[in-house]
Structures are given as structure tokens and as C-alpha cells.
C-alpha positions as CSV (number, residue, x, y, z in Angstrom):
1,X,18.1,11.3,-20.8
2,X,17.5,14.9,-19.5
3,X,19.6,17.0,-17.6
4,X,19.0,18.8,-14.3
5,X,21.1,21.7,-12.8
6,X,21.4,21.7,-9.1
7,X,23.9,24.5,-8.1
8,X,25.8,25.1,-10.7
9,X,26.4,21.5,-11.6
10,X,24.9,19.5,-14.2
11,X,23.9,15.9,-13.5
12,X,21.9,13.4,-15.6
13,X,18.5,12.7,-14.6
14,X,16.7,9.1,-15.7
15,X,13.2,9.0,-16.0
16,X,11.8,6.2,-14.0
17,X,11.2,3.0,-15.3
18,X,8.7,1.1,-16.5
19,X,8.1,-2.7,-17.0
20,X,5.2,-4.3,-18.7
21,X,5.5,-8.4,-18.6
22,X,2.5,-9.5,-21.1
23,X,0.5,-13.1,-20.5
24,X,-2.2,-14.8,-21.4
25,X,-4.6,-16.5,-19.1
26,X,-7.8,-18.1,-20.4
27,X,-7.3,-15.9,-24.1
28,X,-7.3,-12.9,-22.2
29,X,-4.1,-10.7,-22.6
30,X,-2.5,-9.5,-18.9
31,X,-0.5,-6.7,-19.0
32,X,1.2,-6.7,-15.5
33,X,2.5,-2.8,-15.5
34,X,4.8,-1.6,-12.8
35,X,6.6,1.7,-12.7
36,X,5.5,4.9,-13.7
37,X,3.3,5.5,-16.7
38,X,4.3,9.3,-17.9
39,X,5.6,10.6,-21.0
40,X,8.7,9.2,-20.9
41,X,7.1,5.5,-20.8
42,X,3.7,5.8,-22.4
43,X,4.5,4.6,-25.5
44,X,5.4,1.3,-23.8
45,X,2.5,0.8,-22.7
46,X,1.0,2.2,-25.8
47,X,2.7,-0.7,-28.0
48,X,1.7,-3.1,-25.5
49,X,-1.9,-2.5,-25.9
50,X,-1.9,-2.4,-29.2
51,X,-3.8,-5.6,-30.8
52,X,-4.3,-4.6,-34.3
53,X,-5.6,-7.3,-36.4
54,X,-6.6,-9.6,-32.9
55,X,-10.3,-10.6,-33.4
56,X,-12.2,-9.7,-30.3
57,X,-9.3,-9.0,-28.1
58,X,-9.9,-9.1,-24.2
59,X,-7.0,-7.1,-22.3
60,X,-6.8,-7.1,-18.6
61,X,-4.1,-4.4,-17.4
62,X,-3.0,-5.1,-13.9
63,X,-1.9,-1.8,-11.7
64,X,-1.2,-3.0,-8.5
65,X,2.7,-2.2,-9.0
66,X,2.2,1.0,-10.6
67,X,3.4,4.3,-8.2
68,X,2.1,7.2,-10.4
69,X,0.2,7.7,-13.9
70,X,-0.2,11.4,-15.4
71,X,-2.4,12.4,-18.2
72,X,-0.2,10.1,-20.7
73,X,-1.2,7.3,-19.1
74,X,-5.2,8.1,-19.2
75,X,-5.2,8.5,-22.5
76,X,-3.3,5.7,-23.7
77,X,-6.1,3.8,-21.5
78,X,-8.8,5.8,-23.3
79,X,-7.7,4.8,-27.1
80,X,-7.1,1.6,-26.2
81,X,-10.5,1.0,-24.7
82,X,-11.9,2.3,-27.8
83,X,-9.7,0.6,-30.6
84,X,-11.0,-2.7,-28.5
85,X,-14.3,-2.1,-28.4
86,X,-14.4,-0.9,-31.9
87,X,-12.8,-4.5,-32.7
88,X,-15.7,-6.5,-30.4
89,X,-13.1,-6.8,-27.7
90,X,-12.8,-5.2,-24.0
91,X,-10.3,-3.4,-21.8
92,X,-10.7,-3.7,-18.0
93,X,-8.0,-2.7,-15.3
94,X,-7.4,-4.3,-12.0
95,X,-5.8,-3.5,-8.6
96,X,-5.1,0.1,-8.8
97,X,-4.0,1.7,-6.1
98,X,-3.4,5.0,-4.1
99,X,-2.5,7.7,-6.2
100,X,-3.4,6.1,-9.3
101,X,-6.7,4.9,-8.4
102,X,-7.1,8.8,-7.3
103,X,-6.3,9.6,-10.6
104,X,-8.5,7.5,-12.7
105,X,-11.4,8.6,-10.3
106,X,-10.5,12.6,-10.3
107,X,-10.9,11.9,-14.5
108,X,-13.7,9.8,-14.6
109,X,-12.1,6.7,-16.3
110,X,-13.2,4.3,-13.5
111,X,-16.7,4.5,-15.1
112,X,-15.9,4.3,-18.8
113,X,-13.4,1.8,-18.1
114,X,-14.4,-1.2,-15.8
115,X,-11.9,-1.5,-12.7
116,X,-11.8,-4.0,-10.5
117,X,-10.3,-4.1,-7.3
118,X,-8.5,-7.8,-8.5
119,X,-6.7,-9.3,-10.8
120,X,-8.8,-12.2,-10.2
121,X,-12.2,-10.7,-10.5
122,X,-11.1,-8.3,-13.7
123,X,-10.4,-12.0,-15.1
124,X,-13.9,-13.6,-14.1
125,X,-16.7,-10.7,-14.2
């Protein structure tokens, strides 16, 4: 936990949370993410997309409840796209919103990695 000074008084300071509830619909792994994704909470995300030894995984990672993503975030998105389609498999994301979608457009990842605007169609296309 880090500490912040505010006039003269130290007080502790929590990053914010992050929750990542992980299910399976049709073999295809949905990682519903809500919080913020940022140093503090990458490597949850990080462990959660990790599928070593899953033979042609297919991840879906569902935004929609996710307030703000910095740099952590996009690269944690970037080595898991790669380690899955190195192993045959995909990653697509689905739902992100406001500043996040911003975010992955300002960098680019929108077109390496596909985004849909649903859950639903990250699930079918």
C-alpha cells in the first residue's frame, strides 16, 4: 500500500481494485474484467491470461466494466495476443468503453487485436 502526504499528514492510499471472474462459454475462455488495469493490477490480469500448455486456446476479454487501462494494461494484451496465436489460438476483446476504448485506439491495438463492440459478437465472429 503506498503512502500519500496531504499537509503534513500521512494517510494510506489503496490502489483501486481489480476483479477478473473467468468462464467458459462454448470452449472459449471469458475474462469479465472490471476495475482498473495499471501497475498495481496487471499482473492479475496477466496470470489470468496465461494458458500455457491449452491447445488452441480462444480468450475473449470483456471490458465493459473497466474505468481506466495505462500502458500495463496494453501490453499485457499484446503478449497475450501473441503467446495465443503462437499456440494456434486467439485473443479478442469486447465492449470497451470510453477512456479505454480511447486508449486502445490512440495505440493502435484495436487493429492488431480484434474488438468488438459485444460480448456477444466477440463470442460468434
Amino acid at each position: 500500500m503506498a503512502e500519500e502526504e496531504v499537509a503534513g499528514i500521512k494517510k494510506a492510499v489503496q490502489p483501486e481494485q481489480l476483479s477478473i471472474v473467468a468462464t467458459t462459454t462454448d470452449g472459449i475462455h471469458v475474462l469479465t474484467v472490471a476495475g482498473e488495469i495499471d501497475h498495481h493490477t496487471g499482473d492479475m490480469l496477466a496470470q489470468a491470461l496465461d494458458l500455457t500448455g491449452t491447445l488452441r486456446p480462444r480468450v475473449v476479454v470483456d471490458l465493459r466494466q473497466v474505468a481506466f487501462m495505462d500502458s500495463t494494461g496494453i501490453n499485457i494484451l499484446i503478449a497475450a495476443h501473441r503467446a495465443l496465436t503462437e499456440s494456434g489460438g486467439w485473443l479478442r476483446l469486447a465492449s470497451p468503453t470510453g477512456v479505454v476504448l480511447r486508449t486502445l485506439q490512440l495505440v493502435g491495438l484495436d487493429t492488431l487485436i480484434d474488438c468488438h463492440e459485444t460480448l456477444d459478437q466477440a463470442l460468434t465472429d
